mmCIF file of C-alpha atoms and ligand atoms in Angstrom:
data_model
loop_
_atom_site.group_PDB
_atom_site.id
_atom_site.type_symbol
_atom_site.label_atom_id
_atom_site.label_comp_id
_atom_site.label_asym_id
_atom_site.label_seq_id
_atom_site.Cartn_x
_atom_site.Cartn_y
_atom_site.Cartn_z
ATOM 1 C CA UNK A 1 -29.705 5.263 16.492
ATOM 2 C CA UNK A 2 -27.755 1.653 16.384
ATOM 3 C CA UNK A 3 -24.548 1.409 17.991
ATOM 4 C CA UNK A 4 -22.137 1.676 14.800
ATOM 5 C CA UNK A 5 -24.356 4.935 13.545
ATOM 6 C CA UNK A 6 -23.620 6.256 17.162
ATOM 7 C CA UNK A 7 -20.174 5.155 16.868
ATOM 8 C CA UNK A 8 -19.559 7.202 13.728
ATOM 9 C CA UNK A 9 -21.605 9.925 14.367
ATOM 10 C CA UNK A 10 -18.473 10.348 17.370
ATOM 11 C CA UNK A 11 -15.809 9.391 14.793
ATOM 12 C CA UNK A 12 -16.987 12.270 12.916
ATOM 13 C CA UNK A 13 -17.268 14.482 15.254
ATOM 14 C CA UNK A 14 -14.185 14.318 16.681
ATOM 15 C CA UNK A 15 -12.141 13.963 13.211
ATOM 16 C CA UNK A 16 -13.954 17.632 12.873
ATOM 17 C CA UNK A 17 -12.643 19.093 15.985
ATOM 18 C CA UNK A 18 -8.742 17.712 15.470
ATOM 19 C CA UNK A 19 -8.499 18.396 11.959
ATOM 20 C CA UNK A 20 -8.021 14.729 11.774
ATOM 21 C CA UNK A 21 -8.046 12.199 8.248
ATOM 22 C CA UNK A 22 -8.942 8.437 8.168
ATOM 23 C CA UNK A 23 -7.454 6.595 5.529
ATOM 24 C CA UNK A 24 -8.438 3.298 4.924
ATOM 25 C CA UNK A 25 -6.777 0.479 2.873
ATOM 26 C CA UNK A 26 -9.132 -1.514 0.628
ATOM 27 C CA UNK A 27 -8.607 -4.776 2.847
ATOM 28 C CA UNK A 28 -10.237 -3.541 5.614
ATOM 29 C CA UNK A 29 -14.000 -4.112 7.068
ATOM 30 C CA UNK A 30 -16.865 -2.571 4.977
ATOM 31 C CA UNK A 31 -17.695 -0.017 7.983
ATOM 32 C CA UNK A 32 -14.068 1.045 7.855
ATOM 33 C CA UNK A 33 -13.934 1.286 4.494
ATOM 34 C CA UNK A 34 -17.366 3.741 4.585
ATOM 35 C CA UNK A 35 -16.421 6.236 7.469
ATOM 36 C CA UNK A 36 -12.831 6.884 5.700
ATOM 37 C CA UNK A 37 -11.931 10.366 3.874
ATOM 38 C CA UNK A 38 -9.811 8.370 1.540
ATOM 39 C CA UNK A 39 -9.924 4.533 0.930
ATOM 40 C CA UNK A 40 -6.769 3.357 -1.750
ATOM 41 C CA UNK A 41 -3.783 1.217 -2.327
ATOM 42 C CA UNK A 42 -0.692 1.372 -0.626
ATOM 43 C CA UNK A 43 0.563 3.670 -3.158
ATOM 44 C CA UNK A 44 -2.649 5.765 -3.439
ATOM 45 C CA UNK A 45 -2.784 6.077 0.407
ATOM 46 C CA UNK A 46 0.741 6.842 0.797
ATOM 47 C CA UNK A 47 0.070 10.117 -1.492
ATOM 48 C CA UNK A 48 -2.589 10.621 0.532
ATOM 49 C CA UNK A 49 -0.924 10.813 3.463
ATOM 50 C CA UNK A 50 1.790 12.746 2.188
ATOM 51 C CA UNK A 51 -0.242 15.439 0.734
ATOM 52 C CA UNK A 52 -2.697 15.837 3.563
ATOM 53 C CA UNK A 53 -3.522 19.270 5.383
ATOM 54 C CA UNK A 54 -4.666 17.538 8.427
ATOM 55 C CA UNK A 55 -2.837 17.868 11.463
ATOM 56 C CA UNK A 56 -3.626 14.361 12.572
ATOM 57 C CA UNK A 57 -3.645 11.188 10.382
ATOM 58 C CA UNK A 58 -5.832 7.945 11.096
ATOM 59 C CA UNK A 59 -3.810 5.124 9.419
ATOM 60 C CA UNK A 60 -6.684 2.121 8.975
ATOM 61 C CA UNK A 61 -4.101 -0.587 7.830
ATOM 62 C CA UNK A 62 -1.952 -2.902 8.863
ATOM 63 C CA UNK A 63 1.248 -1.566 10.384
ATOM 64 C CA UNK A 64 3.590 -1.115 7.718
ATOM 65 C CA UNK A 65 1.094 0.825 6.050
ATOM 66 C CA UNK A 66 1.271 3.498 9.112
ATOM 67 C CA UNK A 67 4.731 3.464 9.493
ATOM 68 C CA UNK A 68 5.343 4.488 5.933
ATOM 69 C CA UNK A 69 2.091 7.235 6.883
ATOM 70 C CA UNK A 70 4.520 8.526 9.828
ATOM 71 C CA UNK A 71 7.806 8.187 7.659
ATOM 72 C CA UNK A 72 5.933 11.092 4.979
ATOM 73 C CA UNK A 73 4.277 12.856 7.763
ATOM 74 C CA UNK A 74 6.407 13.984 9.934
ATOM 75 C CA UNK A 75 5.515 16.519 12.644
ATOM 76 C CA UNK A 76 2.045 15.446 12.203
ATOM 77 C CA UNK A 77 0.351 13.001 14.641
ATOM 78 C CA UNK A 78 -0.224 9.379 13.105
ATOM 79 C CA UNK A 79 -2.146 7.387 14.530
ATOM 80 C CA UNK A 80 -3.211 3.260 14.063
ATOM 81 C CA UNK A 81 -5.924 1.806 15.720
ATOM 82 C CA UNK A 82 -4.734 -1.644 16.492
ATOM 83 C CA UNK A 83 -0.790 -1.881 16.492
ATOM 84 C CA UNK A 84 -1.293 -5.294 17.108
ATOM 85 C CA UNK A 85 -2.180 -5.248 13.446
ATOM 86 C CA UNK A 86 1.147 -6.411 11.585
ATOM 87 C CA UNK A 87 1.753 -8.166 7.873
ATOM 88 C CA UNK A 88 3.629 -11.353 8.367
ATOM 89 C CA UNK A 89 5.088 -11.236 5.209
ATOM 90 C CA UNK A 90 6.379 -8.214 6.818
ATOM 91 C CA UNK A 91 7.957 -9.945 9.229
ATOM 92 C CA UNK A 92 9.711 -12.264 7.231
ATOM 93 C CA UNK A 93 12.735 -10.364 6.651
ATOM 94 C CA UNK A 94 14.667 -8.810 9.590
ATOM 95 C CA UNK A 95 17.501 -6.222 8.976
ATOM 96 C CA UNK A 96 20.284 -8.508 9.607
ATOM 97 C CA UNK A 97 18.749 -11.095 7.052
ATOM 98 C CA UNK A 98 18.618 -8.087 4.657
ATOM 99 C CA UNK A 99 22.400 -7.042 5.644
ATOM 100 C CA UNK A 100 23.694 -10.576 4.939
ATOM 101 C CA UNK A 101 22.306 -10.518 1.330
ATOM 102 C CA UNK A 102 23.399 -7.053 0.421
ATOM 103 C CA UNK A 103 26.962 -8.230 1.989
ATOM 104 C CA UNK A 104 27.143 -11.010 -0.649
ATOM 105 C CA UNK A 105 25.978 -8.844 -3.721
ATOM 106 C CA UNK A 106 27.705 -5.733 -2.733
ATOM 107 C CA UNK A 107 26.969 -3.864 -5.888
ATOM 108 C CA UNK A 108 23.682 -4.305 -5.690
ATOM 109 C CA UNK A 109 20.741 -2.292 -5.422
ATOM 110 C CA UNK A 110 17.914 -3.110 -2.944
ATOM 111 C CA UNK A 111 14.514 -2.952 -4.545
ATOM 112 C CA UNK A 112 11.810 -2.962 -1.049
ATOM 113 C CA UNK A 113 7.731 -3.667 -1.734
ATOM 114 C CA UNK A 114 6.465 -1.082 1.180
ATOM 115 C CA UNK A 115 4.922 -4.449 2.842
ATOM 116 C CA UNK A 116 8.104 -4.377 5.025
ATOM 117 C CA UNK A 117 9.225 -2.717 8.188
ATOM 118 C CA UNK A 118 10.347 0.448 8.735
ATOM 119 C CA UNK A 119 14.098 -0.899 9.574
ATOM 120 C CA UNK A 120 13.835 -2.556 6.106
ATOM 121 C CA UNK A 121 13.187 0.339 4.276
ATOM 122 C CA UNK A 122 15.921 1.962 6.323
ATOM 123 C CA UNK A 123 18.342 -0.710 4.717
ATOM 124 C CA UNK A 124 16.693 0.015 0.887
ATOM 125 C CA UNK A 125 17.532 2.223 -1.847
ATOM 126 C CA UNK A 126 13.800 2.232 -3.642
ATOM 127 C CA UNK A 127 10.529 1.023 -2.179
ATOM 128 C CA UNK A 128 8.046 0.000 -4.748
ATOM 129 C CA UNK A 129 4.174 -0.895 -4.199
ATOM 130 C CA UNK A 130 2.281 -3.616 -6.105
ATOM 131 C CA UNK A 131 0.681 -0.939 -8.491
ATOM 132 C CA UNK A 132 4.340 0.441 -9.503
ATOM 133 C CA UNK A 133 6.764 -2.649 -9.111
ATOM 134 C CA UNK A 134 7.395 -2.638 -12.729
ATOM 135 C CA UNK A 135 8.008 1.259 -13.398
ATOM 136 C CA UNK A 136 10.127 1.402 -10.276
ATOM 137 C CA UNK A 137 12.383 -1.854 -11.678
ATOM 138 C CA UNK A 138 12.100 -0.381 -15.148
ATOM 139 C CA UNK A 139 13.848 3.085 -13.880
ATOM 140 C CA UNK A 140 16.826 0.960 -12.677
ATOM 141 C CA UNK A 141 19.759 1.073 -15.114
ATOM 142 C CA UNK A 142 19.594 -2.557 -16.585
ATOM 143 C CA UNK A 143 23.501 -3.429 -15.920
ATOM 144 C CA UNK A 144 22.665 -3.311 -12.213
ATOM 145 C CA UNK A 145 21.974 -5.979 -10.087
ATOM 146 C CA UNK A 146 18.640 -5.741 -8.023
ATOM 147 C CA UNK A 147 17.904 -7.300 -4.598
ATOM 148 C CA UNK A 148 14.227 -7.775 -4.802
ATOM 149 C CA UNK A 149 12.588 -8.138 -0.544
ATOM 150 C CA UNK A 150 10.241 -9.263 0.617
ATOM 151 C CA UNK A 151 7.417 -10.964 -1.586
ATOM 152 C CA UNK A 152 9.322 -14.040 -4.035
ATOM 153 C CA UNK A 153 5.807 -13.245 -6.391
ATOM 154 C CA UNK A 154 5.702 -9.773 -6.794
ATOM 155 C CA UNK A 155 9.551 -9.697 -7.289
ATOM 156 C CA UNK A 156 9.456 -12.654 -9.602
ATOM 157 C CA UNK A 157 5.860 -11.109 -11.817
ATOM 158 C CA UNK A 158 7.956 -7.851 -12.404
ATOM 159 C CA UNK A 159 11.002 -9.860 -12.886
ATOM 160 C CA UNK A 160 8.802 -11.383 -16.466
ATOM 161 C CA UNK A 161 7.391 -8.676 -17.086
ATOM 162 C CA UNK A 162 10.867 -6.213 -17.318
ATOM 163 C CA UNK A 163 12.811 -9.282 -19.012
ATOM 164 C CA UNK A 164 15.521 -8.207 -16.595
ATOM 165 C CA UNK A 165 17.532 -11.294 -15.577
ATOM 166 C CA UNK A 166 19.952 -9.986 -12.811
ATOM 167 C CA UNK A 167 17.463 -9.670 -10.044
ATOM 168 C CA UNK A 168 17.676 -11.207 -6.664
ATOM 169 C CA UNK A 169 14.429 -12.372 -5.564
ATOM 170 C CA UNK A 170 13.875 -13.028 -1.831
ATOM 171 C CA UNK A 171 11.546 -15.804 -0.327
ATOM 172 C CA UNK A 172 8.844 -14.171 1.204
ATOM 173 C CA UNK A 173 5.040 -14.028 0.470
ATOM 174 C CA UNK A 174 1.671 -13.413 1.912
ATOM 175 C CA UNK A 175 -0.027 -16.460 3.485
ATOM 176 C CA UNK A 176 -3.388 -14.770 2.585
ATOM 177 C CA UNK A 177 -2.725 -14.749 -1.174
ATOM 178 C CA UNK A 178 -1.102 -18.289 -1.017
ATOM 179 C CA UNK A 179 -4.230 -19.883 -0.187
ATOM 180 C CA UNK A 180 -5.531 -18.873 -2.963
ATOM 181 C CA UNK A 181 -4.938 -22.414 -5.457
ATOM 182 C CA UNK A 182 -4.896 -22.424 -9.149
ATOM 183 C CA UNK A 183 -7.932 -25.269 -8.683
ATOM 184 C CA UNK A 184 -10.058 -22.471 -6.765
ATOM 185 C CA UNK A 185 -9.741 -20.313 -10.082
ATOM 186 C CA UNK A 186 -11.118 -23.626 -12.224
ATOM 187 C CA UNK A 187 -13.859 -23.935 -10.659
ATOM 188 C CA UNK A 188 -14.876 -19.931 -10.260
ATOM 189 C CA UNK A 189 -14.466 -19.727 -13.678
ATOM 190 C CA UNK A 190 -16.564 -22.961 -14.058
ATOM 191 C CA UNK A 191 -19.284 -21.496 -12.206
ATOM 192 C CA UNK A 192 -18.783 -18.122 -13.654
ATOM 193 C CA UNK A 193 -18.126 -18.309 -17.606
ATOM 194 C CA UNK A 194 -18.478 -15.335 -18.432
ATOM 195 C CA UNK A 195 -16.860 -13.370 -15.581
ATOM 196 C CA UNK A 196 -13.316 -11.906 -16.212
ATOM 197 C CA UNK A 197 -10.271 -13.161 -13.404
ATOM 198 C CA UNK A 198 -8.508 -10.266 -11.645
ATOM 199 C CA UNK A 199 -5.506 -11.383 -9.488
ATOM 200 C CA UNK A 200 -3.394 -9.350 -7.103
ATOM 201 C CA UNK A 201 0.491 -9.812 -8.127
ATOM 202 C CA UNK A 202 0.913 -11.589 -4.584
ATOM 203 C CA UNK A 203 -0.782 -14.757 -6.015
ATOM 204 C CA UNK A 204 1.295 -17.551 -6.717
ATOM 205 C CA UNK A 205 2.861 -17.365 -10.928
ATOM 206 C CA UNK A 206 0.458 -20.416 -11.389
ATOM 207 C CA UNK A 207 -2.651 -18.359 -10.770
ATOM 208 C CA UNK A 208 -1.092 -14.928 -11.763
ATOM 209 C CA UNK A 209 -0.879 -16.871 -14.805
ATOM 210 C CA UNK A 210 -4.503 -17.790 -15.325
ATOM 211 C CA UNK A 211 -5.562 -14.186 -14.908
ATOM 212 C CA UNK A 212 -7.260 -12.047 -16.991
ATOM 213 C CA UNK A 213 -5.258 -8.589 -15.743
ATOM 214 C CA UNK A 214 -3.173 -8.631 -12.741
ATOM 215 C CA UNK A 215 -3.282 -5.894 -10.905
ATOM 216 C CA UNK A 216 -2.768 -3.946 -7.175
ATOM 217 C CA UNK A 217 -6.077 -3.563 -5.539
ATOM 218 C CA UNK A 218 -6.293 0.206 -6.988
ATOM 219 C CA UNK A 219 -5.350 -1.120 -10.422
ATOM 220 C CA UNK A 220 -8.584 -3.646 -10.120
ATOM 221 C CA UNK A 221 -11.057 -0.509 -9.434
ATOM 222 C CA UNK A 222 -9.412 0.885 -12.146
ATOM 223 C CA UNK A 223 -9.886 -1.977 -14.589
ATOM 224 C CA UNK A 224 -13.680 -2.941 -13.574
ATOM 225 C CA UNK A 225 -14.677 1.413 -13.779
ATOM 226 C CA UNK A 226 -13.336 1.111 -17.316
ATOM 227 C CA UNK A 227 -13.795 -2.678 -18.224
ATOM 228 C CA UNK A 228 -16.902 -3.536 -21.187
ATOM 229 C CA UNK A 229 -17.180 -6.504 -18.852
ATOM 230 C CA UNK A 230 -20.092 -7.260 -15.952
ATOM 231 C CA UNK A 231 -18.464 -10.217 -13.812
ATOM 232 C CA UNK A 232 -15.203 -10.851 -12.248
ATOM 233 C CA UNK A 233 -13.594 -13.176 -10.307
ATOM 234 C CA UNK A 234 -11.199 -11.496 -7.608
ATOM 235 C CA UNK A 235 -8.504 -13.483 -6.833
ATOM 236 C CA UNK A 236 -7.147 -11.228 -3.286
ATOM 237 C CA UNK A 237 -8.064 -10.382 -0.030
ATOM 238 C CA UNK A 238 -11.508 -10.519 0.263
ATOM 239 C CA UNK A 239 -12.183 -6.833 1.443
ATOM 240 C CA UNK A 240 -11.862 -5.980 -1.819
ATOM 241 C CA UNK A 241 -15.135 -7.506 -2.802
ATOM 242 C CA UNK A 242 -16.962 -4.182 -0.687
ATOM 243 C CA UNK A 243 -14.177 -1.816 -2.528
ATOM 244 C CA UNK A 244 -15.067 -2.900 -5.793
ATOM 245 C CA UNK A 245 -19.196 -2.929 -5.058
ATOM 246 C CA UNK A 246 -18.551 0.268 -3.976
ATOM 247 C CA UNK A 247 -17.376 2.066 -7.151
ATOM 248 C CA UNK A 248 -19.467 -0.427 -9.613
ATOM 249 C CA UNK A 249 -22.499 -1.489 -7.877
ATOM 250 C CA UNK A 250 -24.153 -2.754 -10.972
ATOM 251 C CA UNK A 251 -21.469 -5.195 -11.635
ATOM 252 C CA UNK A 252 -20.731 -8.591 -10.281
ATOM 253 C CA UNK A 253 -17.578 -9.966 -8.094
ATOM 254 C CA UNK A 254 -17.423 -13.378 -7.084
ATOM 255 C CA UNK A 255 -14.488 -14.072 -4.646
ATOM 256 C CA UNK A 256 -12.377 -16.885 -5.654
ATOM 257 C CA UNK A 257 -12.803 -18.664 -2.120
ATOM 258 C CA UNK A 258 -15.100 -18.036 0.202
ATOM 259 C CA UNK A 259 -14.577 -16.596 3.358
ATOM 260 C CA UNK A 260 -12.156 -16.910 5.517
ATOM 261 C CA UNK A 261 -9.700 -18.578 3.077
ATOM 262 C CA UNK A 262 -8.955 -15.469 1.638
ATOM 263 C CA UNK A 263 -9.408 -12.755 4.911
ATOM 264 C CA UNK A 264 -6.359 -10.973 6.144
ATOM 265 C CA UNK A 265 -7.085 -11.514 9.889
ATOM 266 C CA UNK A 266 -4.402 -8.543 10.737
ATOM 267 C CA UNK A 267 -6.539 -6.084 8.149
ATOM 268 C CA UNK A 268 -10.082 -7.281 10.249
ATOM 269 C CA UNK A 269 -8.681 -6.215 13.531
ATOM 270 C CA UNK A 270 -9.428 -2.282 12.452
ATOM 271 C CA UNK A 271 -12.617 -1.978 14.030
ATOM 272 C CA UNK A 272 -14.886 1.271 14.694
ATOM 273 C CA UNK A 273 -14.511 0.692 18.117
ATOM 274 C CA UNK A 274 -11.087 0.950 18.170
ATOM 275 C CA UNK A 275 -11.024 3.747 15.618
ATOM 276 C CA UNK A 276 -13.144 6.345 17.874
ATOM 277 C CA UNK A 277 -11.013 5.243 20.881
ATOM 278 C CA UNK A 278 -8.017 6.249 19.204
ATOM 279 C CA UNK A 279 -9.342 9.771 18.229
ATOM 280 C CA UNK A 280 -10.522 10.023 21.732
ATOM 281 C CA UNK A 281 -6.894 8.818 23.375
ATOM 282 C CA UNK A 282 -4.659 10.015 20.370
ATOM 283 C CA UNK A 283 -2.835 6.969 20.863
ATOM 284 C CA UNK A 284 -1.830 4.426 19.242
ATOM 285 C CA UNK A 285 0.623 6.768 17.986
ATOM 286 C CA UNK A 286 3.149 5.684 15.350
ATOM 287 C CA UNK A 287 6.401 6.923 16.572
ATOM 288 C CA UNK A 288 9.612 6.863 14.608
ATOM 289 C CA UNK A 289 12.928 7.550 15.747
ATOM 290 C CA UNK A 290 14.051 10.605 13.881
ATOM 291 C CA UNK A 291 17.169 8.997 12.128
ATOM 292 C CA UNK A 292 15.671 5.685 11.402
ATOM 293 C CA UNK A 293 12.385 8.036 9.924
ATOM 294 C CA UNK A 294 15.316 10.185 7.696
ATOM 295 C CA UNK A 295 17.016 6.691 6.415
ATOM 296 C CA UNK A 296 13.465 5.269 5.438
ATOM 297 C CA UNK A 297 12.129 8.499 3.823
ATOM 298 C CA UNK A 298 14.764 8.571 1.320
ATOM 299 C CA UNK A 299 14.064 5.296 -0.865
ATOM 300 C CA UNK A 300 10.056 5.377 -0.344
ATOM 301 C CA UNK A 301 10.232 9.520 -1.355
ATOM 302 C CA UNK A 302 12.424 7.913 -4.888
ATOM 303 C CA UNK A 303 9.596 5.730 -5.098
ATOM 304 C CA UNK A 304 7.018 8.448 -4.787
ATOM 305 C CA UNK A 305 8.869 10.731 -7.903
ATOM 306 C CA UNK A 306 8.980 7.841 -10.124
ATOM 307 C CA UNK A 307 4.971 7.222 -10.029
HETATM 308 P P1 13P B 1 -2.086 -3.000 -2.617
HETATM 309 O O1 13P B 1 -0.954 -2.047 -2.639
HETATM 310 O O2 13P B 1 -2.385 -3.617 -3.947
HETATM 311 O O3 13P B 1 -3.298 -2.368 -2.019
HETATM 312 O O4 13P B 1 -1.675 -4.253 -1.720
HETATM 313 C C1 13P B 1 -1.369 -4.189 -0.371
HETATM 314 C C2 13P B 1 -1.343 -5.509 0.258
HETATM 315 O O5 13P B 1 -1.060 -5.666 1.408
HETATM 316 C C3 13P B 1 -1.647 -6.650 -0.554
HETATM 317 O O6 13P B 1 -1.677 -7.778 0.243
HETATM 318 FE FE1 SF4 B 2 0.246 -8.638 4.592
HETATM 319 FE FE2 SF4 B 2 -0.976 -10.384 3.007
HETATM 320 FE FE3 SF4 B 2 -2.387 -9.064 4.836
HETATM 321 FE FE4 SF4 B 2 -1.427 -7.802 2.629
HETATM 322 S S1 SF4 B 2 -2.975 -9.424 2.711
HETATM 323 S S2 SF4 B 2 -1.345 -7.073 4.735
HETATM 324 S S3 SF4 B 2 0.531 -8.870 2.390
HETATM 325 S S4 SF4 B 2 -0.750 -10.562 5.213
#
């Protein structure tokens, strides 16, 4: 038996014996993405999580992504194998950053992409994912101003794509999707002329705007299962390529830039080891202070009855 095989053999063994799920986001390393019960999107694996039976839940993500987990799970035991594993565009927005805007458009409405802290989303009125920005902005009456936090390219796609004009787009963005370059897309599609472009709504408006569909990782499954087509170019984090071999092996994805221009180095740090050690300590735990859980749970559960 090799050492990973070994390794999961105790993963599942032990996921068995404390009724225990792994979710996985679509970012993460192939082997992570292979032992999970459920691999998704933000939004898919925050249903997941919500709706699970299990009395403990594995959150293989970066932190955010667990925190929202323990925010819909309450008085179950989440876990996250590397807390060191955060989203800087996370991090680019601190409460008091968040307070100071809302005190100088007081009527407004905060609009919160789940990549954000807890605290944020303790601040917001709706969360939105990158699969539902524009149905969650759509729902909002159209005479009402929207602060839009954390990610200026997500806010500003689903700004164009509503028409809406009174939205207030904060500066933040992924460093992972900003090295992807409108010149990288040239030459992919140089090298690949026939291959579709798929680009994740993070990508700067210049390469957004060179895609074929633009999409949340979930929404790019979804478009290759039912796509005529037999080659794409995937303009996101490049776990995605094993995600989308995974449900159309007989197709062809060619990242836009080769590794590790395009890695998330906070998605890589979810590692078997570190998953079976957490099963085996139940810790990491994601713990949230009850109130600041309640304040959070309100605009993400909003989120969750829109669709
Ligand atoms: P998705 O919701 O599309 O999976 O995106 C999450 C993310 O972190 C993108 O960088
Ligand atoms: Fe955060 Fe970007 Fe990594 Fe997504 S890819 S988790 S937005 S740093």
């Amino acid at each position: 038996m090799t050492q990973d095989n070994d390794i999961v053999h105790q993963i599942d063994r032990l996921r068995q014996d404390l009724n225990a799920v792994v979710l996985a986001h679509n970012y993460t390393l192939p082997e992570i993405q292979d032992v999970a019960d459920f691999t998704g999107d933000s939004l898919g694996l925050s249903r997941q999580a919500a709706a699970s039976g299990a009395d403990v839940v594995v959150f293989c993500g970066v932190r955010f992504m667990a925190e929202t987990a323990a925010v819909l799970c309450r008085g179950k035991t989440v876990l996250h194998p590397d807390p060191n594993s955060g989203c800087p565009m996370a991090d680019m927005i601190t409460p008091r950053q968040l307070r100071q805007l809302k005190s100088r458009y007081p009527d407004a409405l905060v609009l919160t992409y789940v990549n954000s802290s807890v605290e944020i989303k303790a601040e917001s009125d709706l969360c939105c994912t990158s699969s539902n920005a524009v149905a969650v902005l759509e729902s909002i009456p159209a005479d009402r101003t929207v602060i839009f936090v954390p990610d200026r390219n997500l806010g500003s796609w689903a700004v164009a794509q509503t028409g809406r004009s009174n939205v207030v787009v904060y500066d933040g963005f992924c460093p992972v999707h900003m090295r992807i370059l409108p010149e990288m897309v040239s030459a992919a599609r140089v090298e690949h002329p026939s291959a579709l472009v798929l680009a994740h709504p993070e990508c700067r408006p210049e390469v957004v705007a060179m895609a074929d569909a633009v999409a949340s990782t979930g929404g790019m499954l979804d478009f290759v299962r039912k796509s005529q087509a037999d080659e794409f170019i995937i303009c996101t984090e490049s776990g995605m390529l094993h995600a989308l071999k995974r449900v159309a092996p007989g197709k062809s994805f060619y990242p836009v830039a080769p590794d590790p221009i395009a890695a998330c180095m906070n998605m890589k740090l979810i590692t078997l080891p570190k998953l079976l050690w957490c099963l085996q300590d139940l810790a990491p735990r994601v713990v949230i202070p009850d109130d600041l859980a309640e304040r959070a749970y309100s605009p993400i559960s909003r989120m969750l009855a829109i669709g």
